[in-house]
C-alpha cells in the first residue's frame, strides 16, 4: 500500500522492468497499474488486452506489429477482472504474531544495514522460489476433469461475473443544456462587470464602489461552487451480487470486517437514549456478526454513559434476534415503534404481532430504566459517583482520569436469548490529564482507531455521530459493493453516505436538511475525485487513515512533498522537514519490502521494524505497529485477551501521540474543529478517491438542531473550522500542489469549503446598501440604456435557468433550493461573520473559542423546539438588517409621496433591492416571533407605528441633502423675468 522505490508486478510479483527506452515499463497510462511486460504479453495472448484495474486498453507496443490494443467485449473484460479477485478482492482475516522489539537495536542512521539485509532476503527468496518451482513442475499430477469443472464453476456464475456497482451518468439531454447555460452565464457576467466598471455613479461613488467589490466576490464564489458540479453522476450498488460472490452457502462469509465508531461527549446534551438507539441499530445490522464490532467513545468519562451502555447490552440480547427474525426497518427501537405506518406490511409470520407487542413492552421498561439513570445523574454527589462494588468511578474528574475500556459483548460467550452470537460492543474512554492537548473529537476518533486495531483490526471503519442511527440495515453491504470491488475499491479511501434527518418541520425553515449540498454538490464531486468527508456516515479504508498512498499511484518525485504551488528546483526545507521526509521514505520502502519477503524469521522482522523506527510514526506499541502491516486486517487467534486489553489501554494514553505523526499525517487530522474536511482533503491529496453512495432507503438518519439559535451555533462551528483551515498550512490554496494528485475541479471545491465564511463581509455590506440608498435618495446603478437593460435581464434569466436545470438533473425541489438560498443569507450575515472574526482573533491574539456540543432533541413534542427563543449575539446582525431595511422602505415611500410623480420611478429599483433582503431574512424574522398565534398584535402595531413616525421624521430632517441656500434662491428668482 505504501509507495516504494521499486515497482513490482501485481500479477507475478517480479520487478516491472524497463522498456526499450530504458524507462520504467508502463502498461496502462490511465491508472499506472504496475504490471510487467511478460504479463502484458500473456494477457494479450489470452485475448485480454485491457487493464485489470480500470478496464482501459493497454498502450500499443511499438516493437510488436500485432494488433494488441483492440478493445474486447465487456464479457472478456469482466472475466479478466474476476480472475484476479481471489488475490485482490478477498479481505479475509490474517493471523499475525506479536513481536517484541529490543530498544537497543534501534539504529536511526542504519539505512545501509537494513537495505543490505532486505536485498539479501530478496535474493534468498528468489532462489527458494526457483528451487520450489522445479520439483513442483515435475511432480505435478494432472488435475481430474471433474475438479477442473468445480474450480471453474464459481467464476462462470453469472452473479460473480457482474460488477458490484455501476455508474449512471446524468443524461446528455439534461447535462448538455445545464453546461451550456453555465458558460452563457459566465459570458454574461463578464459583459455585466465590464458595463458596471465602465459606468460609475459619480453622485454615489462610495456606494457604487462597494457594490462592485461585493458583486465581484459573489461571482468568484459562484465559480467555486458551480464548476465542481460540471460532471455529476449517480451510482447503483448491487448487494445481491456481493452476496453471490463473497457469501457461499456452507462456507464462512468472506465479507470484510467492519469496526463501527460512535462518539459521545456529554450525556446531558446528547441523551443516552439517543446514543443507545444508535448502538442497537449497529448491533442489529444485516451483516455477519463475527465481522461487526461497535466501539463507543465516551469522551466525557460519564458514569451515566457507562451505565446506560450496560442496560443497552442487556436489551440487545432481545432486540437483535427480533430484528433479524422479522427483517424490520429501521432497527433503532425508538424510531421503529414511532413509525406511523402499517407495521404488518410484508410480515406474514403469525407470531409477529404477539412478539412485537412483547418487544414494545420490553423497550418501554428499558426506557424507564434509562430515564431513571438520567434523572439520578442530574445532581452529582459531593463525593463523586460510586460503582456497584463500592469503588469510586474513575471518571469523576472528566479532565483528569485514566483510560477505561470495557468489553460488554464479544465473540466468545456473548449470545442473545436464542443462543446466537452477538457482535462485539466495547466502551472506551481515553485517558485525560491536565497539561495535555486532547484535540476534542479528532483525538477521540484517533484513540478509537488504535483501540480497534489492537482488539479487532477490521480493514474498514464506519464512524457515526451518537445521534445518527442505522436506518438501512444493508447500508454496510452497499458500501462493501465499492470497497471490496477488485477494480473500484483499490484506490478508495472512503465511501460517504448522505446525511438525512428526522424531526425537522415540514417547511424546513432553517435548511437543516442541507438538501442542495447533499443531492447536488456531492453528486457533482462524485464525478471528479469523490465527495468530501462530512464527519459521519462514512466507511473508511483503514490503510488510508494510516497515511498510506493508493497502491496504483506512481511514486512522487522527491520535490513532491513540498506544499508550495510553485516548487523551486532547489530544496527550501529546513533540516527537520528533510529528516521527516527521509523517515517517511524509509517507512514506505520498509512496508513494501516486508510484503515481498517470505523467508525470514520473526527476530529479523522485529529488528527491521525497530531499525526503521516505526514508533516515530505510529507510536510505541509493537502490537499496533504489527496491525498496520496487515492490509486485510485481523488479529492473532492465539493472542491473550488480557494482554490485548492492556495494550489497548496503553494506546489510549494521553501521551501516546507525542512525537508521532498522529493528527499530522495519520488518522483524523488536527488543527480545525471541522476535522472531517481536513482529513478527507489530506487523503485525496495523496491520490485517493472517494465514492458517494445514495441507496434508495437512506442509510443513516440523525437529529438536527431545529431551534434558530442552536442552528446558528452549529453553522458557526462549521464556518470557524473552515477559517482555521484557511489560516493553516493545509489551506487548499497552496497545499498539495506538487505531484498533481488533486484534480483542479476538486481543488476548487475544497477552496470553496474554506473561503465561504469570508463571503459574510461583502454580503452584510450588500444587504445594508438598499437601506442606505432609500434613506439617502441615491442608487448604485446609473440610468440604464437598452444594452444595460438587456445585460441585466440576461443575467437574471441565466440565474433562473441555472437553478431550473440544476433542479432537473438533481431531483431537488424548488422549495429546498429557496430555503437553501434564504439560509445562505441568514447564516452569512450572522454565524459566518462571527466565525471570521473569531478565526482571526485566534490566530493573532491566541483567543481560543470553546467547542459547544449541539443539544440533541429528546422531547416528544413535535417541533416543540422550533419556537424556542434563546438569546445569542448571533441574532444581532440579522435583526439590525431587517429593521434598517424596513425603515428604509417606509422612508422611501414617504419621500416619494412628498416628491411627486417623478420620484416613483427611481424608487422601484431601490424597493426591489430592499425586499430582496427582507424576503431572504423572512425565516429569521419568523424565528424571532416564535409561534405565530402567540405573537401579540400590539407588538406588530407599535412596530409599524414607530417605523412610520421615524420615517416621516427622517424625510422631514433629511440630513443627507445639503441645506437650502436662501441667498442663492433669491438671486435665482431675481434673474427670472416674470
XYZ file of C-alpha atoms in Angstrom, residues 21 73 132 141 146 341 393 412 445 480 492 520 530 606 609 613 640 731 840 914 955:
21
model
C 13.972 3.433 -23.946
C -16.151 -7.142 -25.357
C 10.446 -24.901 -5.329
C -0.123 -34.569 -11.280
C -14.336 -33.029 -12.518
C -47.201 3.188 9.020
C -15.870 5.909 39.476
C -16.915 -15.549 22.959
C -11.540 9.173 16.880
C -18.782 -3.043 0.510
C -10.933 4.184 -2.449
C -26.409 18.468 -5.834
C -15.136 11.926 -4.919
C 11.468 -7.318 14.726
C 10.742 -2.793 12.359
C 11.737 3.459 13.817
C -4.128 -13.378 25.107
C -5.057 25.593 3.090
C -8.509 35.915 13.167
C -34.640 46.130 -0.116
C -37.833 62.686 5.492
